[in-house]
Short mmCIF file of C-alpha atoms and ligand atoms in Angstrom, two decimals:
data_model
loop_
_atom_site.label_atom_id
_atom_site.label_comp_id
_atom_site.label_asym_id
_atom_site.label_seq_id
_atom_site.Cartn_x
_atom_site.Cartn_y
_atom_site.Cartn_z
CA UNK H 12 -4.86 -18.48 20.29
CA UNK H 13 -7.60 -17.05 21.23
CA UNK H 14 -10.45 -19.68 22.44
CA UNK H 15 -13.05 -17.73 20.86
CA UNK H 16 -15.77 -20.05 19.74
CA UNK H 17 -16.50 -18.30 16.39
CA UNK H 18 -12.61 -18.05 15.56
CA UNK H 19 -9.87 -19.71 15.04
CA UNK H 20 -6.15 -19.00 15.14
CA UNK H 21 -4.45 -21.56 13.50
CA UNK H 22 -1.17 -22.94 11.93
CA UNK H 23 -1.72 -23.78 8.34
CA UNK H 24 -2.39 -27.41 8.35
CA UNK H 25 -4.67 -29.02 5.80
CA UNK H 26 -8.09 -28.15 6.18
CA UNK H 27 -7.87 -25.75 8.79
CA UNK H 28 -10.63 -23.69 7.22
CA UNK H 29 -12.91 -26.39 8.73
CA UNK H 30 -15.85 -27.07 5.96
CA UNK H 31 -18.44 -23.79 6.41
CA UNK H 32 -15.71 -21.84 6.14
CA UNK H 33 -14.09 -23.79 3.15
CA UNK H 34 -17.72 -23.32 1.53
CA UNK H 35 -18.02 -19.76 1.85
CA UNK H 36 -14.61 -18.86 0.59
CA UNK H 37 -14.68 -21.28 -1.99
CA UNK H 38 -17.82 -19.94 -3.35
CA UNK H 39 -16.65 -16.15 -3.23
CA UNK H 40 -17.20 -14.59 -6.08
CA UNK H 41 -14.85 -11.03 -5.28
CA UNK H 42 -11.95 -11.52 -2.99
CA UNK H 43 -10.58 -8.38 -1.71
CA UNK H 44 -7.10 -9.31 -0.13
CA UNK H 45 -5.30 -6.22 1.48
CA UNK H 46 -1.76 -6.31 2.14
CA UNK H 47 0.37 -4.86 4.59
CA UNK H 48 4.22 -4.73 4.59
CA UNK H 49 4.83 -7.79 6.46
CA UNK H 50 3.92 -9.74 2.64
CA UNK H 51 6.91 -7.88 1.55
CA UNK H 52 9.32 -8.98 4.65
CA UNK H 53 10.45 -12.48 3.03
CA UNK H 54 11.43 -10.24 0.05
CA UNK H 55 13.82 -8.68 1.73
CA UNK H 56 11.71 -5.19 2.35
CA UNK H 57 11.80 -4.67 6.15
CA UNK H 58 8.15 -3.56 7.99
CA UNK H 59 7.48 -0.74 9.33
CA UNK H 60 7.73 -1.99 12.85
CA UNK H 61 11.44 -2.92 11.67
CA UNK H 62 12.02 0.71 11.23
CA UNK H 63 15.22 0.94 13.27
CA UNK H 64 16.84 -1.68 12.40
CA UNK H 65 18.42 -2.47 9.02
CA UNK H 66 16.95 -0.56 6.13
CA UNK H 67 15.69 2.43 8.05
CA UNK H 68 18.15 2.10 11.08
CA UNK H 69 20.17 5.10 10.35
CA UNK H 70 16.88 7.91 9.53
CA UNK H 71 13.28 7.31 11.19
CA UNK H 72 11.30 7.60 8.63
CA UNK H 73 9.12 9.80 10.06
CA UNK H 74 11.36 12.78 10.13
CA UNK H 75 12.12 12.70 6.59
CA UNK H 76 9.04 11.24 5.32
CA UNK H 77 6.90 14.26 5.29
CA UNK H 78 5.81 17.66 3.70
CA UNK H 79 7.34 19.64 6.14
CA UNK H 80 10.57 17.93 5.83
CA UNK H 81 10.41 18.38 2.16
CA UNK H 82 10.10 22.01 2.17
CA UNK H 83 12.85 22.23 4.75
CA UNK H 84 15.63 20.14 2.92
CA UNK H 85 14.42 19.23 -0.28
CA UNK H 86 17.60 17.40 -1.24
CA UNK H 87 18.01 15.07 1.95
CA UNK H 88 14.53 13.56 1.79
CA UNK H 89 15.22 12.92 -2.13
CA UNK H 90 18.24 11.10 -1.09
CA UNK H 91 16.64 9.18 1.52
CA UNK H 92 14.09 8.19 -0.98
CA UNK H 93 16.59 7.14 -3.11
CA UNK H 94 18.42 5.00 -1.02
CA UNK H 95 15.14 3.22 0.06
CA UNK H 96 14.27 2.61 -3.44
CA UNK H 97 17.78 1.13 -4.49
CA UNK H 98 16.34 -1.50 -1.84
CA UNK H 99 13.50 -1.95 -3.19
CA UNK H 100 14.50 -2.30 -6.61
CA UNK H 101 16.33 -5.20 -5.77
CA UNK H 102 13.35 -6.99 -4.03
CA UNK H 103 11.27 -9.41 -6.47
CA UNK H 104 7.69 -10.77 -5.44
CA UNK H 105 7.62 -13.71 -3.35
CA UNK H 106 5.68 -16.63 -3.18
CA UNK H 107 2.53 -14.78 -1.47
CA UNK H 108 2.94 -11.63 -4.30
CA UNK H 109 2.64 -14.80 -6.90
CA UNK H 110 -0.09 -16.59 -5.30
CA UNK H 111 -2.50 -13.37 -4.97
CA UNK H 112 -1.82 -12.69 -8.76
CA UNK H 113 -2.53 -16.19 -9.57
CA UNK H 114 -5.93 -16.09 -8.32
CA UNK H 115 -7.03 -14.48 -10.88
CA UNK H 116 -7.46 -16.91 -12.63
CA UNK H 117 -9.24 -19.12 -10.30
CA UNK H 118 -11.92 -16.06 -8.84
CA UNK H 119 -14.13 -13.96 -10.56
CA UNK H 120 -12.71 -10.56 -9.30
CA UNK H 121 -10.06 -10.26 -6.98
CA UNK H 122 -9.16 -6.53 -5.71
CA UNK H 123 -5.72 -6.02 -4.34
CA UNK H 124 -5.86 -3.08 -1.37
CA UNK H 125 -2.64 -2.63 -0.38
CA UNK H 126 -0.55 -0.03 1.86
CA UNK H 127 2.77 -1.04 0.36
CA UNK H 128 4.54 1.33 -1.81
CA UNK H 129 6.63 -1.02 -3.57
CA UNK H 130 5.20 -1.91 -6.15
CA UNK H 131 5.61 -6.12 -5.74
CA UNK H 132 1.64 -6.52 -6.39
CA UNK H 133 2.06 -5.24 -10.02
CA UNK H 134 5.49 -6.70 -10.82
CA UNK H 135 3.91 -10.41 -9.43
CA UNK H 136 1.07 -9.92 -12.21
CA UNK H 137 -2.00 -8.32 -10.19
CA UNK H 138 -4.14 -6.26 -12.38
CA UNK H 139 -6.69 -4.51 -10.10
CA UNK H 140 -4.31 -2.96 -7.44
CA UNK H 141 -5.70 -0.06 -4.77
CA UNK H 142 -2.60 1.89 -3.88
CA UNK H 143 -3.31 3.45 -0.79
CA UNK H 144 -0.21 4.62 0.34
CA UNK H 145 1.18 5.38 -3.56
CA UNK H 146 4.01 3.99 -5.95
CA UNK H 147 7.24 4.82 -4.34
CA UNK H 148 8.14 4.38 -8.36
CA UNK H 149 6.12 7.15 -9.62
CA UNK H 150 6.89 11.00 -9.41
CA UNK H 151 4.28 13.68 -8.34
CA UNK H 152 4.86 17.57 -7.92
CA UNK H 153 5.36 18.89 -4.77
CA UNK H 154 2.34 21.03 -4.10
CA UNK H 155 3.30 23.43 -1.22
CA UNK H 156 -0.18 24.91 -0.57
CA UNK H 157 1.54 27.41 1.98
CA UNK H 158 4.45 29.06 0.48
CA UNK H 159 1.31 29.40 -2.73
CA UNK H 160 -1.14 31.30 -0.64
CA UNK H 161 1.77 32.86 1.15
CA UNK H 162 3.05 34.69 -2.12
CA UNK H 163 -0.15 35.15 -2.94
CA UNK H 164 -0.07 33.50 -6.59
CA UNK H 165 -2.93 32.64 -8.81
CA UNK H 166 -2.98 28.14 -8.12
CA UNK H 167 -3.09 27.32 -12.14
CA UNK H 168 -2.48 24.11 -12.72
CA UNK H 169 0.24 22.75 -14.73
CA UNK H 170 -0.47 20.35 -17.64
CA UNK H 171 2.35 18.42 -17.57
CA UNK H 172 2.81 17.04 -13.46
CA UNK H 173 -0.57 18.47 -12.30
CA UNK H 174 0.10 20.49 -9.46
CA UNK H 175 0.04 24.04 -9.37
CA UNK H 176 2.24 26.01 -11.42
CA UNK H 177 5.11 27.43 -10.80
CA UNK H 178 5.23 29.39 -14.07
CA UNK H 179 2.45 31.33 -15.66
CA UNK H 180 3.34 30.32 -18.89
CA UNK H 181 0.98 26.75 -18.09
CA UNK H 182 -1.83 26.27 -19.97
CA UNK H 183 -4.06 24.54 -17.13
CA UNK H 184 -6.56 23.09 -19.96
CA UNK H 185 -4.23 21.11 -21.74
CA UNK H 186 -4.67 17.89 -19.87
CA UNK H 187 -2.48 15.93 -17.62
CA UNK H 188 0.29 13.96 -19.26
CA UNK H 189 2.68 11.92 -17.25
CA UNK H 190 6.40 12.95 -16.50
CA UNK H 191 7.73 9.93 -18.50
CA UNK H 192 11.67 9.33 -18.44
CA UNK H 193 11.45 11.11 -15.05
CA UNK H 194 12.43 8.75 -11.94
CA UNK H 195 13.73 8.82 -8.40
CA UNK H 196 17.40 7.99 -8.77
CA UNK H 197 20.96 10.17 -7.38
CA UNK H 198 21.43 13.23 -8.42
CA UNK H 199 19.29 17.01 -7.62
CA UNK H 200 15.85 17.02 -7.05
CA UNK H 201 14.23 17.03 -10.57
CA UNK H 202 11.61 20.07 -11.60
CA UNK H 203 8.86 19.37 -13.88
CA UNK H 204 10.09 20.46 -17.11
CA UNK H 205 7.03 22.20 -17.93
CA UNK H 206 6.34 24.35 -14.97
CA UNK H 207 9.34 23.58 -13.08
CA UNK H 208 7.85 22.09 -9.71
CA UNK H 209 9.99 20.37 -7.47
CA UNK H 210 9.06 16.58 -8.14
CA UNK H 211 9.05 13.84 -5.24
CA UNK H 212 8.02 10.30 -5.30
CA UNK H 213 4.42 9.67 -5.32
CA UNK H 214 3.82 8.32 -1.88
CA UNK H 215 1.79 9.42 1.24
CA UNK H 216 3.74 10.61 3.54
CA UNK H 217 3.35 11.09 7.45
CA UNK H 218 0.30 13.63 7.64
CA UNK H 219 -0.67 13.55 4.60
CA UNK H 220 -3.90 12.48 3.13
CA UNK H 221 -4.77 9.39 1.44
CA UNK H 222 -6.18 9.95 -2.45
CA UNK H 223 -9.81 10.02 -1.86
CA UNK H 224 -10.74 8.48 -5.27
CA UNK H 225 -8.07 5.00 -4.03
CA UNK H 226 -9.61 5.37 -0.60
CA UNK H 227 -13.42 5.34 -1.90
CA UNK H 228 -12.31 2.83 -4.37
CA UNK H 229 -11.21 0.42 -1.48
CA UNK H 230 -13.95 1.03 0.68
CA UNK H 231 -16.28 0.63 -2.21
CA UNK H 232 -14.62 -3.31 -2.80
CA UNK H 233 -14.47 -3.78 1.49
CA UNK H 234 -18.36 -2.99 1.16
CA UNK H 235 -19.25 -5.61 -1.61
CA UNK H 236 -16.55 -8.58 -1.65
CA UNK H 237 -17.52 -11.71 -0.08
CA UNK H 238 -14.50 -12.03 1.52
CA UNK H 239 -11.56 -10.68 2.70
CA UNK H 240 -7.70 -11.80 3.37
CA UNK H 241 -5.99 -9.41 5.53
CA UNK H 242 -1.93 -10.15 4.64
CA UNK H 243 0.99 -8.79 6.78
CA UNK H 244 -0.58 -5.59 8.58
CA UNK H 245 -0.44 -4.76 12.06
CA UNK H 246 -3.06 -2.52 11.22
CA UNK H 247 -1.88 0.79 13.11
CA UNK H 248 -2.11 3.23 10.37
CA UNK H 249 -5.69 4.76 9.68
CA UNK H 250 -7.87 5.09 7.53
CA UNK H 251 -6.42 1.85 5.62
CA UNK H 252 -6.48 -0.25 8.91
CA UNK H 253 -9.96 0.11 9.02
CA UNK H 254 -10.67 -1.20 5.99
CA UNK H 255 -10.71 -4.86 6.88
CA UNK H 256 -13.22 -3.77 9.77
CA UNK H 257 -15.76 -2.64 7.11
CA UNK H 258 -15.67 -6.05 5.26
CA UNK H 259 -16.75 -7.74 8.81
CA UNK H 260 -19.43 -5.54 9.22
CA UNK H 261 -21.04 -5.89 5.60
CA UNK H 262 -20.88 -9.64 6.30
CA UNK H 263 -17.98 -10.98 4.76
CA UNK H 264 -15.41 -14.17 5.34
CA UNK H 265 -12.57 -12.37 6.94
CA UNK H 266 -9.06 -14.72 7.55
CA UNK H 267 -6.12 -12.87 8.42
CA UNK H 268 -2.10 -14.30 7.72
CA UNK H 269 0.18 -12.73 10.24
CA UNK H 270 2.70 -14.29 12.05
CA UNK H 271 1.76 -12.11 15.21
CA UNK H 272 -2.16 -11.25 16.40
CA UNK H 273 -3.43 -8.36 15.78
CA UNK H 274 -6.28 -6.24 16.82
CA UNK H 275 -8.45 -7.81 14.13
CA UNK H 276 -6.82 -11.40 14.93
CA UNK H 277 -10.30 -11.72 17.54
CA UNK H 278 -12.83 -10.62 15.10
CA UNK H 279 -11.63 -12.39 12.07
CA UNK H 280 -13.32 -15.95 11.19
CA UNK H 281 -10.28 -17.31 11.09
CA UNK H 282 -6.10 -16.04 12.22
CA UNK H 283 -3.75 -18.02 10.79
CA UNK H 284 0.01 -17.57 12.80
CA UNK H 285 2.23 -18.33 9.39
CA UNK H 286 4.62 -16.36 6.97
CA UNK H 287 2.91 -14.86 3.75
CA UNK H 288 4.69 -16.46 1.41
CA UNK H 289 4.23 -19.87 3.13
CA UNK H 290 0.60 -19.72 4.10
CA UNK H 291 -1.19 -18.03 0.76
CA UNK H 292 -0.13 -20.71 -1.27
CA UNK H 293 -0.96 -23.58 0.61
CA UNK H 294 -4.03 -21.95 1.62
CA UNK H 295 -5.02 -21.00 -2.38
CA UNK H 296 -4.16 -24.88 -3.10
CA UNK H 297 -6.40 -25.96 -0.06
CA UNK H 298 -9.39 -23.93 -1.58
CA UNK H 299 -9.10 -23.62 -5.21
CA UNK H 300 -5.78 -25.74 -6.07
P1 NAD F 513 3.73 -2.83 9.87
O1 NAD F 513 5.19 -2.75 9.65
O2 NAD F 513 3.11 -1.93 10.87
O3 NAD F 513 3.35 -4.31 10.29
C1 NAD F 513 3.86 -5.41 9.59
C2 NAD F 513 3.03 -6.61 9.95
O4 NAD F 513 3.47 -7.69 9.14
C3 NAD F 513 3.18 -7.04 11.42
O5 NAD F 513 1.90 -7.27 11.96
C4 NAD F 513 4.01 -8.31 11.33
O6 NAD F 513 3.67 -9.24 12.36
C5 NAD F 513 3.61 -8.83 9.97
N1 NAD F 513 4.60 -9.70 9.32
C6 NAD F 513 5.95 -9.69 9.47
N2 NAD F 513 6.52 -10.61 8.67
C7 NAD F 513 5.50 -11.21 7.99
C8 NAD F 513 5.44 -12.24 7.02
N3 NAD F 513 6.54 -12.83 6.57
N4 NAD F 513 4.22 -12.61 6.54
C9 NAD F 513 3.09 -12.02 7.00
N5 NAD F 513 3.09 -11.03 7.92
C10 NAD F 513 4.29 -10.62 8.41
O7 NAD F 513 3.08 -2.68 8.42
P2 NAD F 513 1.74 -2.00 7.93
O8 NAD F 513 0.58 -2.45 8.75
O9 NAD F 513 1.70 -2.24 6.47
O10 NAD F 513 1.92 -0.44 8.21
C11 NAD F 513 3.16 0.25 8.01
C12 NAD F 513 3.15 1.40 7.00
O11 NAD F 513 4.46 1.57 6.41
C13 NAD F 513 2.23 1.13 5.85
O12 NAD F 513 1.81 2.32 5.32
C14 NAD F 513 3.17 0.47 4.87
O13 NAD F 513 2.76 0.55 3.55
C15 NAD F 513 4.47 1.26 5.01
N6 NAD F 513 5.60 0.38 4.64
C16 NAD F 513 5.61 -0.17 3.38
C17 NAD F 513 6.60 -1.06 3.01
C18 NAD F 513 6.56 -1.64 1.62
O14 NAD F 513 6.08 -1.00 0.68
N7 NAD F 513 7.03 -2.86 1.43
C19 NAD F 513 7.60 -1.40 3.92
C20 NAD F 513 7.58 -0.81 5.20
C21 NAD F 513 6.57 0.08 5.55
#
């Protein structure tokens, strides 16, 4: 706890909102809530701050989670992929995944922002879902930008997986399709079958750079919701962290569920100290239940 006058850090009693606050959120017309791995920890997907332990104990993730480790050894970051995913495959969404979906019904527009790459928001039911950090579940070419310019090659762009080309036989005009019955699972790293990229899950990885059209989209809902719930971040990894930041400034409710405090923990109206899949429920019920 803080002892700030215009904030309060709280365990999820009833009413804790205290009645202005209650009023505001209650009245919010767009709810952006934006998620952070910690909503995933109760279903059994470690955080990132976790990252030696369990799950990840073996391989930091961020020597095999990048482009540069890619183009090195192709094959061992596929695998380490894989194994991550046959993890979070078995994961279903909790109680907090649940509760964000079913507010749907109860709010006129609610805007999931998430960093997680899992997946949980969509399987729980939530329709309007900002991916920042991608869909460990989808499959993307691997565009290597230097070994291109290095050869010298004309960049077409492939129809089928969209990156550039690896055959000049692509007609770059013929519109993206996906690369349906594709998936990360054992085996060799798969090639598109049209210009035979080198395919790897569609995830930002270290150093890479968010999609600016997810990005601008999640800025865009930061700028106009009327309030925000920040959900199991610690809120180290830019430019997503500062996402919650921009909500405060255009004027918006911002409460924040963590079990630990955070950076935004002082500048939030209100920090409540509780699990995800405990405190969103009770605190959806308290509001709109
Ligand atoms: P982080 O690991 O840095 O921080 C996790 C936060 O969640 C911490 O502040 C922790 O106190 C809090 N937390 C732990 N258990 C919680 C619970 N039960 N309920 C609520 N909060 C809880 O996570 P980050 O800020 O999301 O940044 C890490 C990066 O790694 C992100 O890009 C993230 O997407 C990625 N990542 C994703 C997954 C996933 O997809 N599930 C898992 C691990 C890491």
């Amino acid at each position: 706890m803080d002892g700030q006058s215009n904030h309060q850090a709280v365990n999820l009693r009833s009413n804790v909102l205290g009645p202005p606050l209650f009023q505001r959120l209650h009245r919010a017309r767009h709810i952006a809530v934006f998620t952070g791995a910690g909503i995933s920890a109760e279903s059994g997907i470690p955080t990132f701050r976790e990252r030696f332990t369990g799950l990840w104990a073996k391989t930091d993730p961020q020597e095999v989670a990048t482009p540069e480790a890619f183009r090195a050894d192709p094959q061992r970051v596929w695998d380490w992929h894989v194994h991550l995913a046959a993890t979070v495959r078995r994961a279903a969404p909790n109680a907090g995944h649940r509760a964000i979906a079913r507010l749907q019904d109860a709010v006129e527009r609610i805007t999931v922002i998430t960093q997680n790459i899992d997946d949980l928001h969509h399987a729980a039911g939530s329709r309007d879902v900002l991916e920042l950090h991608g869909n460990l579940f989808r499959l993307a070419p691997f565009v290597d930008e230097e070994a291109l310019f290095a050869e010298g090659r004309n960049p077409l762009i492939c129809h089928l997986c969209g990156g550039y080309a690896l055959r000049d036989d692509c007609d770059p005009y013929a519109g993206r399709e996906d690369l349906e019955g594709l998936r990360l699972e054992a085996g060799p790293v798969p090639r598109c079958p049209a210009c035979g990229a080198l395919l790897r899950p569609d995830i930002v990885w270290f150093g890479e750079p968010l999609d600016p059209h997810v990005l601008g989209a999640a800025f865009e809902a930061a700028d106009a919701c009327d309030a925000l719930i920040c959900v199991g971040s610690s809120l180290e990894v830019e430019p997503a962290a500062s996402i919650p930041y921009r909500a405060i400034r255009r004027g918006a409710v911002v409460i924040e569920i963590n079990p630990e405090p955070t950076a935004l923990s002082q500048q939030a109206d209100a920090a409540i100290r509780g699990s995800a899949a405990e405190v969103l429920p009770a605190l959806f019920q308290e509001v709109w239940g």
